[in-house]
Amino acid sequence: MKGKTVQPVKTERWWLYIIAAITVFFILSFENNGSYYTQKVVGLLGAVAVLCGLLFADKQRVKRLLTPPAFAVFAYMLLAGISTLYARSGKFAIAEFACLLAAFAVFMVIVLYAQDSKTAFRRTAAVLACAAAPVGVLSIDAASSNILMRPFRVLMEAIGAGYGDTGSYFYSRLHTIFGNPNTYAGLMSIACLLSLWLVLTAESRKQKILCTILLMINAVSYLLAFSMGSLGVFVVACLLMLALSPKEQRTGFLLLLVQTAAVALVVGAVSVKGFGDTVTGSPLPILMLVLGCAAACALEVCVRDKASAVLSGKGKILLAAIAGIVVVVVVYLIAALSVTGAYTFGTEGDFRRTADLGAGDYTLTIEASAPVGVRVAYKNTNNLIQNNETDVARGTSDAPITFSVPEDSELVFFYFSSSQPGTTVSSAAYDGTESGSIKLGYKLLPAFIADRIQDLSANGNVVQRRVYWQDAIKLWQTAPVFGRGLGGFENGVVSVQDYYYETKYAHNHYVEALCDLGVLGLVAFLAVLGTAVWALVKSRKQKPLMVMLLGACVVQMFGQAISDVTWSVGGCLPMFLAVLALITLYCGDCLRIKVPEGSKGGAVRWPVAAVSAVFIVLIGLNLMAQSIFYGNGLTLDKLKTCAKIDLFEKNDYKLTYLLSGGNEEGVADRYAADLAATESNSITIPLAQYYAGTGQYTKALDTLDQGTEYMRADKAAWQQMFDVYESIIDPVGQFNAVQLFADDSYIQRMVAGYEKLRQVNAEQLDEVLLTAKNNAFLNKLLAVAALEPYNQSDALSIFSNLGLDTATAPDVNGDGVPDCATVQEGEVVWNEDGSFTAQTDSLVLFSTVTINEGLYRLTIQSSDKTGAVEGYMGGNAVAIDAATGESAPIQDLGGAFEGNVSVRVKAGTTVDRVTYNRG
């Protein structure tokens, strides 16, 4: 009997794809929210994966990398890696590069080990879309029921701290487990494009249902984040995807877009009612997500294909349908913005509305079912630049609220708040220069969209981003060719700010690349974009379905990079590099460099492997140093070891060595000199404290001069600088400081620091103000500087006895008012010498900080002896002698505690000077 040949059955290894999706999900989660340590561990594992992947890949797989898109990615990675070695802050640089390494590992695994087939392309796209879906589900759950997120937080905190209560906050949009709706939108927008394509190209009913569920999860969570910049780019990406789709599938894809948008809007609008209360939790958002998936599946299986078949080949009908959709959308938007009514509070507790009001006085009258708190504010040009606002009134709905709108107002904001869910605000009408009512409840518009569109005409985020870009350009000019290294913007932005703000990134990756990596880095980043587009254009005819997806992804990735930080955070980079891997593998083959058949691809294999190995060692040493530092029995010798083996965080160990009392000859001085030469936003103050503590006062002052120039906009740095000044020169309690009063050279150095702060305040948009303790010290310092001629004994007496002297009180913001003074009642006019004239009966308070215990006297100097009616010490009235203007002795315990003295004066009285001195 002749035997039959049995063909082996090719089993589908689905478990590999499931593991891949889970792995990518955890990379996204750890790289976005993990600590620096977690990010570096994941980056190290990524570098190991790259090295192993290259070593074990056969020559045919390595040759896949011989294409321009891969070369561009290599160039960008290489420049970023090299920059960590010269970055201004190695700590920031290596953490950011670790995120890039983890994403690069995803890129390499896909290019080297994915099968070169349409089926493999589809499965890889499914893996990526599935990896993002849990992020969306957890983000919805974190702001509502908190059932799924609670155990996930425990897991993430156990492995790598960084999650806490992230994602639980909800105000007008989902803040997501990434903690930033815009970066989250960067991830989910790509996941939505992938999901749309998967539904469109599904080959069976089962695939349609599964892919539709995936699409709805990603689409609803993306919509709820409501990142307007991302959504704007997404619309363009979808239109491009529609234009690139094969003609026979264009109608079906259009219907899919409409179907998905409609269901997602309905689900999002209803889900919002369940957000914000994570204590009791609401299952509504998750329930609506399930219902949305069911509805979308029903439409996909029962409606879309049939509708597509009806419209297919009927161009006029299709155009009419498109025109009808546009008309319906326009009519809906007009109606949605116009049809308003009462607003009923849910669990959200507050909402905001805006009105473009002309300058003048207004009265706001509110009708509500229960008391509602109201805050009225406005934004002018400076507010828009600084992304803040100025309050003009507060009140409740129980009484009319009066407020004034200044001439420079761009937009007026009304904030309504209530702690009672179910409270209804029926109306909010204003009367005055203009009359009208505030639109409250938008009946046809989801609440999260209504809140987000309130400030479209005067959006502070847009204006502030321009400031970020301008400051990034200023920093780039300090290192135009190679840049300042990764993290260079975060490290140096405070040195070029016109007002203080905190941000890690420039919110435009083209500018960020220019700042951090210089012209070379920007060229490399543009090369990544250019080669990707080149490969897609060349593959358009042969692979239309792949190109329609990947082209849309490129638009989304590089379009959103104009206004967001998506290319700098670990939550987006793995997805973006995965898309570039798909382009490299499936479209870059048409550009692949031809090499001899016997070539093993060594021109790519060994250089990339070598760089990976170098960073495995460098990051490994960095982690080793950290384990020593945080381990038991830390010694000065161990700190020296850490500083020696860690290229990235060596300055932290050197500084810790100095502050821990390390004084080994040749080591301490070298460490201090290294730190003094470093541009840093965190080293200046502790290094100055070290110099001051070791009696190197001139070096301490030099360090402070240099540091405050670098951190000129940072209020905390200035406050700490004057604290260091005081610790150096104040003779109270430290005998060694007396010798510094031999002449006034140290006094004048410190007065120069005060004048420098006044100049900074004159140039900046905001003001750097000091603490009460700083002001008390400067009052003494300026009093000593005013001595003519200088006398050491008088100088020491001033520091020992002066509690307040308005004649030499500091005025760092240059407004003519002593910084220690507050007019609590009435109105006064200040003169430049610290005197003031009461326009009405007034009460003026002066903050004081006394160090020495003793008997103090409050003295009020005025030509009108009856004008100063009363004096107060800490709220307690003290008698003022009408003849001398002095109080009786007041017992003050000192101790550097903040106190105050107050003076009540009659209208028309000029007070020449107020003093509060011991003795």
CSV table of N, CA and C in Angstrom, one decimal, residues 756-880:
chain,number,residue,atom,x,y,z
A,756,LYS,N,20.8,93.3,41.7
A,756,LYS,CA,20.6,92.4,40.5
A,756,LYS,C,19.2,91.9,40.4
A,757,LEU,N,18.6,91.5,41.6
A,757,LEU,CA,17.3,91.0,41.6
A,757,LEU,C,16.3,92.1,41.2
A,758,ARG,N,16.5,93.3,41.6
A,758,ARG,CA,15.7,94.4,41.2
A,758,ARG,C,15.7,94.6,39.7
A,759,GLN,N,16.9,94.4,39.1
A,759,GLN,CA,17.0,94.5,37.7
A,759,GLN,C,16.3,93.4,37.0
A,760,VAL,N,16.4,92.2,37.5
A,760,VAL,CA,15.6,91.1,36.9
A,760,VAL,C,14.1,91.3,37.0
A,761,ASN,N,13.7,91.8,38.1
A,761,ASN,CA,12.2,92.1,38.2
A,761,ASN,C,11.8,93.2,37.2
A,762,ALA,N,12.7,94.2,37.0
A,762,ALA,CA,12.3,95.2,36.0
A,762,ALA,C,12.2,94.7,34.6
A,763,GLU,N,12.9,93.6,34.3
A,763,GLU,CA,13.0,93.1,32.9
A,763,GLU,C,11.9,92.0,32.7
A,764,GLN,N,11.5,91.3,33.8
A,764,GLN,CA,10.6,90.2,33.6
A,764,GLN,C,9.1,90.5,33.7
A,765,LEU,N,8.3,89.6,33.2
A,765,LEU,CA,6.9,89.8,33.2
A,765,LEU,C,6.3,89.6,34.6
A,766,ASP,N,6.8,88.7,35.3
A,766,ASP,CA,6.3,88.5,36.7
A,766,ASP,C,7.3,89.0,37.7
A,767,GLU,N,7.0,88.9,39.0
A,767,GLU,CA,7.9,89.4,40.0
A,767,GLU,C,8.4,88.3,40.9
A,768,VAL,N,9.7,88.4,41.2
A,768,VAL,CA,10.3,87.5,42.2
A,768,VAL,C,10.3,88.2,43.5
A,769,LEU,N,9.5,87.7,44.4
A,769,LEU,CA,9.3,88.3,45.7
A,769,LEU,C,10.0,87.4,46.8
A,770,LEU,N,10.4,88.0,47.9
A,770,LEU,CA,11.2,87.3,48.9
A,770,LEU,C,10.4,87.0,50.1
A,771,THR,N,10.9,86.1,51.0
A,771,THR,CA,10.2,85.8,52.2
A,771,THR,C,10.3,86.9,53.2
A,772,ALA,N,9.5,86.8,54.3
A,772,ALA,CA,9.6,87.8,55.3
A,772,ALA,C,11.0,87.8,56.0
A,773,LYS,N,11.6,86.6,56.1
A,773,LYS,CA,12.9,86.5,56.7
A,773,LYS,C,14.0,87.2,55.8
A,774,ASN,N,13.8,86.9,54.5
A,774,ASN,CA,14.7,87.6,53.5
A,774,ASN,C,14.6,89.1,53.7
A,775,ASN,N,13.4,89.6,53.7
A,775,ASN,CA,13.2,91.1,53.8
A,775,ASN,C,13.8,91.7,55.1
A,776,ALA,N,13.6,90.9,56.2
A,776,ALA,CA,14.2,91.4,57.5
A,776,ALA,C,15.7,91.5,57.4
A,777,PHE,N,16.3,90.5,56.8
A,777,PHE,CA,17.8,90.5,56.6
A,777,PHE,C,18.2,91.6,55.7
A,778,LEU,N,17.5,91.8,54.6
A,778,LEU,CA,17.9,92.9,53.6
A,778,LEU,C,17.7,94.3,54.3
A,779,ASN,N,16.7,94.4,55.1
A,779,ASN,CA,16.5,95.7,55.8
A,779,ASN,C,17.7,96.1,56.6
A,780,LYS,N,18.3,95.1,57.3
A,780,LYS,CA,19.6,95.3,58.0
A,780,LYS,C,20.7,95.6,57.1
A,781,LEU,N,20.8,94.8,56.0
A,781,LEU,CA,21.9,94.9,55.1
A,781,LEU,C,21.9,96.3,54.4
A,782,LEU,N,20.8,96.7,54.0
A,782,LEU,CA,20.7,98.0,53.4
A,782,LEU,C,20.9,99.2,54.4
A,783,ALA,N,20.5,99.0,55.6
A,783,ALA,CA,20.8,100.0,56.7
A,783,ALA,C,22.3,100.1,56.9
A,784,VAL,N,23.0,99.0,56.9
A,784,VAL,CA,24.5,99.0,57.0
A,784,VAL,C,25.1,99.7,55.8
A,785,ALA,N,24.6,99.3,54.6
A,785,ALA,CA,25.2,99.9,53.4
A,785,ALA,C,25.0,101.4,53.4
A,786,ALA,N,23.9,101.9,54.1
A,786,ALA,CA,23.6,103.3,54.1
A,786,ALA,C,24.5,104.1,55.0
A,787,LEU,N,25.3,103.4,55.9
A,787,LEU,CA,26.1,104.2,56.8
A,787,LEU,C,27.2,105.0,56.1
A,788,GLU,N,27.3,106.2,56.5
A,788,GLU,CA,28.2,107.2,55.9
A,788,GLU,C,28.9,108.0,56.9
A,789,PRO,N,30.2,107.7,57.3
A,789,PRO,CA,31.0,106.7,56.7
A,789,PRO,C,30.7,105.3,57.3
A,790,TYR,N,31.2,104.3,56.8
A,790,TYR,CA,31.0,102.9,57.3
A,790,TYR,C,31.7,102.8,58.6
A,791,ASN,N,31.1,102.2,59.6
A,791,ASN,CA,31.6,102.0,60.9
A,791,ASN,C,31.3,100.6,61.4
A,792,GLN,N,32.3,99.8,61.7
A,792,GLN,CA,32.1,98.4,62.1
A,792,GLN,C,31.2,98.3,63.3
A,793,SER,N,31.4,99.1,64.3
A,793,SER,CA,30.6,99.0,65.5
A,793,SER,C,29.1,99.3,65.2
A,794,ASP,N,28.8,100.3,64.4
A,794,ASP,CA,27.4,100.6,64.0
A,794,ASP,C,26.8,99.5,63.2
A,795,ALA,N,27.6,98.9,62.3
A,795,ALA,CA,27.1,97.8,61.5
A,795,ALA,C,26.7,96.6,62.4
A,796,LEU,N,27.6,96.3,63.3
A,796,LEU,CA,27.2,95.2,64.2
A,796,LEU,C,26.0,95.5,65.1
A,797,SER,N,25.9,96.8,65.5
A,797,SER,CA,24.7,97.2,66.3
A,797,SER,C,23.4,97.0,65.4
A,798,ILE,N,23.5,97.4,64.2
A,798,ILE,CA,22.3,97.3,63.3
A,798,ILE,C,21.8,95.9,63.2
A,799,PHE,N,22.8,94.9,63.0
A,799,PHE,CA,22.4,93.5,62.8
A,799,PHE,C,21.9,92.9,64.1
A,800,SER,N,22.3,93.5,65.3
A,800,SER,CA,21.9,93.0,66.5
A,800,SER,C,20.5,93.5,67.0
A,801,ASN,N,20.2,94.7,66.6
A,801,ASN,CA,19.1,95.4,67.2
A,801,ASN,C,18.0,95.8,66.2
A,802,LEU,N,18.2,95.9,64.9
A,802,LEU,CA,17.2,96.4,64.0
A,802,LEU,C,16.1,95.3,63.8
A,803,GLY,N,14.9,95.7,64.0
A,803,GLY,CA,13.7,94.8,63.6
A,803,GLY,C,13.0,95.3,62.4
A,804,LEU,N,13.0,96.7,62.2
A,804,LEU,CA,12.3,97.3,61.1
A,804,LEU,C,12.7,98.7,60.9
A,805,ASP,N,13.0,99.1,59.7
A,805,ASP,CA,13.3,100.5,59.4
A,805,ASP,C,12.8,100.8,58.0
A,806,THR,N,11.7,101.5,57.9
A,806,THR,CA,11.1,101.7,56.6
A,806,THR,C,12.0,102.6,55.7
A,807,ALA,N,13.0,103.3,56.2
A,807,ALA,CA,13.8,104.1,55.4
A,807,ALA,C,14.8,103.3,54.6
A,808,THR,N,15.1,102.1,55.0
A,808,THR,CA,16.0,101.2,54.3
A,808,THR,C,15.3,99.8,54.0
A,809,ALA,N,14.0,99.8,54.1
A,809,ALA,CA,13.3,98.5,53.8
A,809,ALA,C,13.4,98.1,52.3
A,810,PRO,N,13.6,96.9,52.0
A,810,PRO,CA,13.8,96.5,50.6
A,810,PRO,C,12.6,96.6,49.8
A,811,ASP,N,12.8,96.9,48.5
A,811,ASP,CA,11.7,97.0,47.5
A,811,ASP,C,12.2,96.3,46.2
A,812,VAL,N,12.1,95.0,46.2
A,812,VAL,CA,12.7,94.2,45.1
A,812,VAL,C,12.0,94.3,43.8
A,813,ASN,N,10.7,94.6,43.9
A,813,ASN,CA,9.9,94.7,42.7
A,813,ASN,C,9.8,96.1,42.1
A,814,GLY,N,10.4,97.1,42.9
A,814,GLY,CA,10.6,98.5,42.4
A,814,GLY,C,9.2,99.2,42.2
A,815,ASP,N,8.2,98.8,43.0
A,815,ASP,CA,6.9,99.5,42.9
A,815,ASP,C,6.8,100.7,43.9
A,816,GLY,N,7.9,101.0,44.6
A,816,GLY,CA,7.9,102.1,45.5
A,816,GLY,C,7.3,101.8,46.9
A,817,VAL,N,6.9,100.6,47.1
A,817,VAL,CA,6.3,100.1,48.3
A,817,VAL,C,7.2,99.1,49.0
A,818,PRO,N,7.6,99.4,50.3
A,818,PRO,CA,8.4,98.4,51.0
A,818,PRO,C,7.8,97.0,50.9
A,819,ASP,N,8.6,96.0,50.6
A,819,ASP,CA,8.0,94.6,50.5
A,819,ASP,C,7.4,94.1,51.7
A,820,CYS,N,7.8,94.6,52.9
A,820,CYS,CA,7.3,94.1,54.1
A,820,CYS,C,6.0,94.8,54.5
A,821,ALA,N,5.5,95.8,53.7
A,821,ALA,CA,4.3,96.6,54.0
A,821,ALA,C,3.1,96.1,53.3
A,822,THR,N,1.9,96.1,54.0
A,822,THR,CA,0.6,95.8,53.5
A,822,THR,C,-0.4,96.8,54.0
A,823,VAL,N,-1.1,97.4,53.1
A,823,VAL,CA,-2.2,98.3,53.5
A,823,VAL,C,-3.4,97.5,53.8
A,824,GLN,N,-3.8,97.4,55.0
A,824,GLN,CA,-5.0,96.5,55.4
A,824,GLN,C,-6.3,97.3,55.3
A,825,GLU,N,-6.2,98.6,55.6
A,825,GLU,CA,-7.4,99.4,55.5
A,825,GLU,C,-7.1,100.8,54.9
A,826,GLY,N,-8.0,101.3,54.2
A,826,GLY,CA,-7.8,102.7,53.6
A,826,GLY,C,-6.9,102.7,52.4
A,827,GLU,N,-6.3,103.9,52.2
A,827,GLU,CA,-5.5,104.1,51.0
A,827,GLU,C,-4.3,105.0,51.3
A,828,VAL,N,-3.1,104.6,50.9
A,828,VAL,CA,-1.9,105.5,51.2
A,828,VAL,C,-1.1,105.6,49.9
A,829,VAL,N,-0.3,106.7,49.9
A,829,VAL,CA,0.6,106.9,48.8
A,829,VAL,C,2.0,106.8,49.3
A,830,TRP,N,2.8,106.0,48.7
A,830,TRP,CA,4.2,105.8,49.2
A,830,TRP,C,5.2,106.7,48.5
A,831,ASN,N,6.2,107.1,49.2
A,831,ASN,CA,7.3,107.9,48.6
A,831,ASN,C,8.5,107.0,48.5
A,832,GLU,N,9.5,107.4,47.8
A,832,GLU,CA,10.7,106.5,47.5
A,832,GLU,C,11.5,106.2,48.8
A,833,ASP,N,11.4,107.1,49.8
A,833,ASP,CA,12.3,106.9,50.9
A,833,ASP,C,11.6,106.1,52.0
A,834,GLY,N,10.5,105.4,51.7
A,834,GLY,CA,9.8,104.6,52.7
A,834,GLY,C,8.8,105.4,53.5
A,835,SER,N,8.6,106.6,53.3
A,835,SER,CA,7.6,107.4,53.9
A,835,SER,C,6.3,107.2,53.2
A,836,PHE,N,5.2,107.6,53.8
A,836,PHE,CA,3.9,107.4,53.1
A,836,PHE,C,2.9,108.4,53.7
A,837,THR,N,1.9,108.8,52.8
A,837,THR,CA,0.9,109.7,53.2
A,837,THR,C,-0.5,109.0,53.1
A,838,ALA,N,-1.3,109.1,54.2
A,838,ALA,CA,-2.6,108.4,54.2
A,838,ALA,C,-3.6,109.3,53.5
A,839,GLN,N,-4.2,108.7,52.4
A,839,GLN,CA,-5.3,109.5,51.7
A,839,GLN,C,-6.6,109.4,52.5
A,840,THR,N,-6.8,108.3,53.2
A,840,THR,CA,-8.0,108.1,54.0
A,840,THR,C,-7.4,107.6,55.4
A,841,ASP,N,-8.3,107.5,56.3
A,841,ASP,CA,-7.9,106.8,57.6
A,841,ASP,C,-7.4,105.4,57.2
A,842,SER,N,-6.2,105.0,57.6
A,842,SER,CA,-5.6,103.8,57.1
A,842,SER,C,-4.9,103.0,58.2
A,843,LEU,N,-4.8,101.7,57.9
A,843,LEU,CA,-4.1,100.8,58.8
A,843,LEU,C,-3.0,100.1,57.9
A,844,VAL,N,-1.7,100.3,58.3
A,844,VAL,CA,-0.6,99.7,57.5
A,844,VAL,C,0.1,98.7,58.4
A,845,LEU,N,0.3,97.5,57.8
A,845,LEU,CA,1.0,96.4,58.6
A,845,LEU,C,2.4,96.2,58.0
A,846,PHE,N,3.3,96.0,58.9
A,846,PHE,CA,4.7,95.7,58.4
A,846,PHE,C,5.1,94.3,59.0
A,847,SER,N,5.5,93.4,58.2
A,847,SER,CA,6.0,92.1,58.7
A,847,SER,C,7.4,92.3,59.2
A,848,THR,N,7.7,91.6,60.3
A,848,THR,CA,9.0,91.6,61.0
A,848,THR,C,9.5,90.2,61.3
A,849,VAL,N,10.8,90.1,61.3
A,849,VAL,CA,11.4,88.8,61.8
A,849,VAL,C,12.6,89.2,62.7
A,850,THR,N,12.4,89.1,64.0
A,850,THR,CA,13.5,89.4,65.0
A,850,THR,C,14.2,88.2,65.4
A,851,ILE,N,15.5,88.3,65.6
A,851,ILE,CA,16.3,87.2,66.1
A,851,ILE,C,16.6,87.2,67.6
A,852,ASN,N,17.1,88.4,68.0
A,852,ASN,CA,17.5,88.6,69.4
A,852,ASN,C,16.3,88.9,70.3
A,853,GLU,N,16.3,88.3,71.4
A,853,GLU,CA,15.3,88.5,72.4
A,853,GLU,C,15.6,89.9,73.1
A,854,GLY,N,14.6,90.6,73.5
A,854,GLY,CA,14.8,91.8,74.3
A,854,GLY,C,13.7,92.7,74.2
A,855,LEU,N,13.9,94.0,74.7
A,855,LEU,CA,12.9,95.0,74.8
A,855,LEU,C,13.0,95.9,73.5
A,856,TYR,N,11.9,96.0,72.7
A,856,TYR,CA,11.9,96.7,71.5
A,856,TYR,C,11.0,97.9,71.6
A,857,ARG,N,11.2,98.9,70.8
A,857,ARG,CA,10.4,100.1,70.8
A,857,ARG,C,9.9,100.3,69.4
A,858,LEU,N,8.6,100.6,69.2
A,858,LEU,CA,8.0,101.0,68.0
A,858,LEU,C,8.0,102.5,67.9
A,859,THR,N,8.6,103.1,66.8
A,859,THR,CA,8.7,104.5,66.7
A,859,THR,C,8.1,105.0,65.4
A,860,ILE,N,7.2,106.0,65.5
A,860,ILE,CA,6.6,106.5,64.3
A,860,ILE,C,7.0,108.0,64.2
A,861,GLN,N,7.8,108.3,63.1
A,861,GLN,CA,8.2,109.6,62.9
A,861,GLN,C,7.3,110.3,62.0
A,862,SER,N,6.7,111.5,62.4
A,862,SER,CA,5.8,112.2,61.6
A,862,SER,C,5.8,113.7,62.1
A,863,SER,N,5.7,114.6,61.2
A,863,SER,CA,5.6,116.0,61.6
A,863,SER,C,4.2,116.3,62.3
A,864,ASP,N,3.2,115.5,62.0
A,864,ASP,CA,1.9,115.6,62.6
A,864,ASP,C,1.8,114.6,63.8
A,865,LYS,N,2.1,115.1,65.0
A,865,LYS,CA,2.2,114.2,66.1
A,865,LYS,C,0.9,113.5,66.5
A,866,THR,N,-0.2,114.2,66.0
A,866,THR,CA,-1.5,113.6,66.3
A,866,THR,C,-2.1,112.7,65.2
A,867,GLY,N,-1.3,112.6,64.1
A,867,GLY,CA,-1.8,111.8,63.0
A,867,GLY,C,-1.7,110.3,63.2
A,868,ALA,N,-0.6,109.9,63.9
A,868,ALA,CA,-0.5,108.5,64.2
A,868,ALA,C,-1.3,108.1,65.4
A,869,VAL,N,-2.4,107.5,65.2
A,869,VAL,CA,-3.4,107.3,66.3
A,869,VAL,C,-3.0,106.2,67.1
A,870,GLU,N,-2.7,105.0,66.5
A,870,GLU,CA,-2.5,103.8,67.3
A,870,GLU,C,-1.3,103.0,66.7
A,871,GLY,N,-0.7,102.2,67.5
A,871,GLY,CA,0.3,101.2,67.1
A,871,GLY,C,-0.1,99.8,67.6
A,872,TYR,N,0.3,98.8,66.8
A,872,TYR,CA,0.0,97.5,67.2
A,872,TYR,C,1.2,96.6,67.1
A,873,MET,N,1.3,95.6,68.0
A,873,MET,CA,2.3,94.6,67.9
A,873,MET,C,1.7,93.3,68.0
A,874,GLY,N,1.7,92.6,66.8
A,874,GLY,CA,1.1,91.3,66.7
A,874,GLY,C,-0.4,91.3,67.0
A,875,GLY,N,-1.0,92.4,66.6
A,875,GLY,CA,-2.5,92.6,66.8
A,875,GLY,C,-2.9,93.2,68.1
A,876,ASN,N,-1.9,93.3,69.0
A,876,ASN,CA,-2.2,93.9,70.3
A,876,ASN,C,-1.8,95.4,70.3
A,877,ALA,N,-2.7,96.3,70.7
A,877,ALA,CA,-2.5,97.7,70.7
A,877,ALA,C,-1.4,98.1,71.7
A,878,VAL,N,-0.6,99.0,71.3
A,878,VAL,CA,0.5,99.6,72.1
A,878,VAL,C,0.4,101.1,72.1
A,879,ALA,N,0.6,101.7,73.2
A,879,ALA,CA,0.5,103.1,73.4
A,879,ALA,C,1.6,103.8,72.7
A,880,ILE,N,1.3,104.9,72.0
A,880,ILE,CA,2.3,105.7,71.3
A,880,ILE,C,2.4,107.1,72.0
